[in-house]
mmCIF file of C-alpha atoms in Angstrom:
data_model
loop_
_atom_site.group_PDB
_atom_site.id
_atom_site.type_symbol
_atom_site.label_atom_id
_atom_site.label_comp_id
_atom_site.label_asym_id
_atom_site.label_seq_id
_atom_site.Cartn_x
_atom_site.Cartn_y
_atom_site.Cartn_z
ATOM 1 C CA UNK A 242 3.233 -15.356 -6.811
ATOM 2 C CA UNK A 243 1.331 -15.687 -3.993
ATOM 3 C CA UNK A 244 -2.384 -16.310 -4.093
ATOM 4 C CA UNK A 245 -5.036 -13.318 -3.571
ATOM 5 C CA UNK A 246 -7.844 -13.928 -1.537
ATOM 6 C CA UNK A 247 -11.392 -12.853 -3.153
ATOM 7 C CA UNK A 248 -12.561 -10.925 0.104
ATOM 8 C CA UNK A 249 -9.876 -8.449 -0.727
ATOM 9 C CA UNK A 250 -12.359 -7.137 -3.938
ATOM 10 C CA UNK A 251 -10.834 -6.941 -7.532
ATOM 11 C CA UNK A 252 -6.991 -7.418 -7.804
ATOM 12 C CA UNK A 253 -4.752 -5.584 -10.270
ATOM 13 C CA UNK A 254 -3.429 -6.997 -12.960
ATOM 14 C CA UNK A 255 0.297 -6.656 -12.749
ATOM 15 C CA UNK A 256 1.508 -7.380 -9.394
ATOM 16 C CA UNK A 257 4.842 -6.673 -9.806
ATOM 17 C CA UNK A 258 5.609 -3.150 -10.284
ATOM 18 C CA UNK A 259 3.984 -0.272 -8.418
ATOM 19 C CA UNK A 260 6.010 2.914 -9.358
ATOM 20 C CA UNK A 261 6.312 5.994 -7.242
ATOM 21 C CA UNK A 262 4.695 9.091 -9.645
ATOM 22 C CA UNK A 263 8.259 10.490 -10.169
ATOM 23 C CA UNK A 264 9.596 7.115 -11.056
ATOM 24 C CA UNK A 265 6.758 6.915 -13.463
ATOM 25 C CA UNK A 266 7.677 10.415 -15.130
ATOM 26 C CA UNK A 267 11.433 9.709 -14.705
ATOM 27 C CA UNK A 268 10.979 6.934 -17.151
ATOM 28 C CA UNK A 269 8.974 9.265 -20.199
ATOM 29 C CA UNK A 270 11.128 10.836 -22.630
ATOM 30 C CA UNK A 271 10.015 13.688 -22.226
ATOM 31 C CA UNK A 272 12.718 16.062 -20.935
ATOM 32 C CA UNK A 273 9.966 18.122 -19.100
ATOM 33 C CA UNK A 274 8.392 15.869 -17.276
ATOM 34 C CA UNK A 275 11.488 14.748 -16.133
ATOM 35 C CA UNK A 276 12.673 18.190 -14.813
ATOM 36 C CA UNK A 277 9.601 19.024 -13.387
ATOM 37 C CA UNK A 278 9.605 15.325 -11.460
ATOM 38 C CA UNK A 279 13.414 16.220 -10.430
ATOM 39 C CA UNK A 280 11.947 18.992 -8.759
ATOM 40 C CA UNK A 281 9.091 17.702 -7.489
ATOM 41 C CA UNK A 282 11.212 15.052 -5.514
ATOM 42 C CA UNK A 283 13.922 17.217 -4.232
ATOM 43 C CA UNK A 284 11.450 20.101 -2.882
ATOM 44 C CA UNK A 285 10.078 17.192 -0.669
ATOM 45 C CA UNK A 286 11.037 15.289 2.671
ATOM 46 C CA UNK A 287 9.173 12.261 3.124
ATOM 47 C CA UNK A 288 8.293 11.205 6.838
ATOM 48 C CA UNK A 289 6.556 8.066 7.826
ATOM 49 C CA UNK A 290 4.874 6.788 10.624
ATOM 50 C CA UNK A 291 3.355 3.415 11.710
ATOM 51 C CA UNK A 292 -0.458 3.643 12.371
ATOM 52 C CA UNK A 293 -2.844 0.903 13.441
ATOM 53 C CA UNK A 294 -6.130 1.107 11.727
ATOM 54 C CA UNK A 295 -9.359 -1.515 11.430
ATOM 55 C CA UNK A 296 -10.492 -2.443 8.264
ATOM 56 C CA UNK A 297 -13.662 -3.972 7.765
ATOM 57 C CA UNK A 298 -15.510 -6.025 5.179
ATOM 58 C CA UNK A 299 -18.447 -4.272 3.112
ATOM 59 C CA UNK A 300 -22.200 -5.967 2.558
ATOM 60 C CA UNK A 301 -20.834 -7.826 -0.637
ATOM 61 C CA UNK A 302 -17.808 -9.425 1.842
ATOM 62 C CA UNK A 303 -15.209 -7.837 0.404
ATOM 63 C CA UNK A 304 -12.924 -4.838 1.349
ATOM 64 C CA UNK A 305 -12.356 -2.768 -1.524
ATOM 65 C CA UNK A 306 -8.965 -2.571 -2.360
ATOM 66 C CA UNK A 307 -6.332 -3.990 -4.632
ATOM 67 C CA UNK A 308 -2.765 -4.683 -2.896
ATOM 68 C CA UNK A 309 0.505 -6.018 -4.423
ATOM 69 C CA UNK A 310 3.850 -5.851 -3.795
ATOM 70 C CA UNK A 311 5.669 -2.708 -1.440
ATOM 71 C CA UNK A 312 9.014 -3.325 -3.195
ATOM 72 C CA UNK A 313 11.590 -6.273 -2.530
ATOM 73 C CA UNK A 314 13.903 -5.867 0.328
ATOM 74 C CA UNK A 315 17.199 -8.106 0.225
ATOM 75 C CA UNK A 316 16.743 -8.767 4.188
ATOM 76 C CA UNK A 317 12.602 -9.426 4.181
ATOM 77 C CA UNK A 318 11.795 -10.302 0.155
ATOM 78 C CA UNK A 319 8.479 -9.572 -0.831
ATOM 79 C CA UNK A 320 6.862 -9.765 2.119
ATOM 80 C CA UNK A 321 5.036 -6.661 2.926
ATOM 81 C CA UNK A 322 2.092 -5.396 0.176
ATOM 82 C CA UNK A 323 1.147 -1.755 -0.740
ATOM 83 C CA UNK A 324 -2.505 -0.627 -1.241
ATOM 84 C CA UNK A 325 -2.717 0.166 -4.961
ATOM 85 C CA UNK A 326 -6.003 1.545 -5.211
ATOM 86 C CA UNK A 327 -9.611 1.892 -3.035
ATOM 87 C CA UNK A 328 -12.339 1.047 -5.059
ATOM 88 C CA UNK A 329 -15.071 3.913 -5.222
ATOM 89 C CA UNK A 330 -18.062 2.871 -3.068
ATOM 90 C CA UNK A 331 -16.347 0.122 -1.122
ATOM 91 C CA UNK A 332 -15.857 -0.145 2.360
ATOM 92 C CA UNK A 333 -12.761 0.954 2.616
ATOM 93 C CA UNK A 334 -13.551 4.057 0.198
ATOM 94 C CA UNK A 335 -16.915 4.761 3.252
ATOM 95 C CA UNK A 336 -14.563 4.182 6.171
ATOM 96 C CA UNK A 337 -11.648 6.442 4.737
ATOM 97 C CA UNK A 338 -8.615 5.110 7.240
ATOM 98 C CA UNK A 339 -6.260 3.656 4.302
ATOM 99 C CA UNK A 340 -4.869 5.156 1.551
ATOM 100 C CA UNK A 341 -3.083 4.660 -1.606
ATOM 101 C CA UNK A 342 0.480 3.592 -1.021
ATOM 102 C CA UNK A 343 0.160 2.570 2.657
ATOM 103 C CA UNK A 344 2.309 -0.249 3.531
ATOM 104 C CA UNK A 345 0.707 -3.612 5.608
ATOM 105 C CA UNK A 346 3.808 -4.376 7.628
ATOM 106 C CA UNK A 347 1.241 -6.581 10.326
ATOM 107 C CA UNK A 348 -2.381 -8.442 10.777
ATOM 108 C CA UNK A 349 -4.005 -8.925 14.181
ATOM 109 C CA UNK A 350 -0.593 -8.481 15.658
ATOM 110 C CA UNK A 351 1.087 -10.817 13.288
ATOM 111 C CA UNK A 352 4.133 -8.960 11.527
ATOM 112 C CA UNK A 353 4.525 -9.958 7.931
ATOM 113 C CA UNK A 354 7.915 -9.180 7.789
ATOM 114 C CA UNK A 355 8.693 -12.168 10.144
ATOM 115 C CA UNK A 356 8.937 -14.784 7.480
ATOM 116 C CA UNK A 357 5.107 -14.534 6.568
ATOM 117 C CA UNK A 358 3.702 -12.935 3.430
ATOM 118 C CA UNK A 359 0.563 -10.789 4.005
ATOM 119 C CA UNK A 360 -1.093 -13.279 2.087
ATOM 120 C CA UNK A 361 0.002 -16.159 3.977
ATOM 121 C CA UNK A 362 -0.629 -14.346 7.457
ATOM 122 C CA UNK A 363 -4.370 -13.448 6.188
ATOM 123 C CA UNK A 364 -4.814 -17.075 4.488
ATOM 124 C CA UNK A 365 -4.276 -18.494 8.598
ATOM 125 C CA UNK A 366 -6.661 -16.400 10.119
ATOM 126 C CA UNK A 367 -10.786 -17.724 10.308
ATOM 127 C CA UNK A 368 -12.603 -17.280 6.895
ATOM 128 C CA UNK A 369 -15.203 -14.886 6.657
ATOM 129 C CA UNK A 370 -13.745 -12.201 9.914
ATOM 130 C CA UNK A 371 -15.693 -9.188 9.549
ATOM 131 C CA UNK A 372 -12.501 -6.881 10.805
ATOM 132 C CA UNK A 373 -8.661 -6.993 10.689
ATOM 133 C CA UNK A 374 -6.688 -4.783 12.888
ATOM 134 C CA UNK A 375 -4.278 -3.834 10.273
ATOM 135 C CA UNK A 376 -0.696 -2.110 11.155
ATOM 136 C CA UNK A 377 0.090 0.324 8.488
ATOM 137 C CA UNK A 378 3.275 2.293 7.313
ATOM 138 C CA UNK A 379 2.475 5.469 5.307
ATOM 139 C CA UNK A 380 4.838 7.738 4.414
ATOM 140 C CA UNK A 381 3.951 11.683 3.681
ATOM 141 C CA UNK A 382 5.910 14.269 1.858
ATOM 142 C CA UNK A 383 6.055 17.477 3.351
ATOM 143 C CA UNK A 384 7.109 20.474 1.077
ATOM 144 C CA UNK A 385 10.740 21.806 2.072
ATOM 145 C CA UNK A 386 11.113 25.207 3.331
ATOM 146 C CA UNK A 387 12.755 27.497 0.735
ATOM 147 C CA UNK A 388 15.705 29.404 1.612
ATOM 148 C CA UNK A 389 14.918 32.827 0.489
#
């Protein structure tokens, strides 16, 4: 597992699974949650669009967010990370331009799916950078008209 650097803010503590809500109630046992996720998912269409946003470091030098993996892809591994969570009161949380579940396909113009891990891509650029230009993938759903 790759290394995560402290200026990112706390990490979580399982870095290898980061379930989708309906994945999450898929795997309960209970048979409503399970309908009611069925539906959930099939009354949606999910677009997604690349943004490029700045992210800056706070006071304490950190950005306030924990990432890990976006899912492993036979043709680019494990190279791309997901934001997991924006810690209340951190920079990030102030400057409000990622979100939970937003992909980091790029750094600076570097793209991490071109044999470079996030990691390794932020571990080469100068210590201590007060900004990144980040290149994001998020994905929305958007509610399906109903056929009446």
């Amino acid at each position: 597992m790759a290394h995560i650097p402290e200026f990112l803010g706390n990490t979580p503590t399982n870095h290898h699974f980061a379930p989708r809500l309906w994945d999450t109630m898929m795997q309960q046992d209970d048979p409503v949650a399970k309908r009611l996720a069925s539906a959930a998912r099939d009354s949606m269409v999910w677009t997604q669009e690349t943004l490029t946003v700045f992210v800056c470091r706070g006071p304490d030098g950190t950005i306030g967010v924990e990432l890990g993996p976006a899912g492993v892809t036979p043709e680019h591994g494990d190279l791309h990370v997901m934001v997991h969570k924006i810690h209340a009161g951190s920079r990030a949380a102030e400057e409000g331009v990622l979100r939970p579940c937003d992909v980091i396909v790029g750094v600076d113009g570097i793209n991490c799916g071109e044999g470079a891990t996030f990691f390794e891509v932020m571990a080469d650029l100068p210590p201590n950078k007060p900004y990144y230009e980040w290149t994001i993938r998020r994905s929305t759903a958007v509610p399906t008209p109903r056929a009446n």
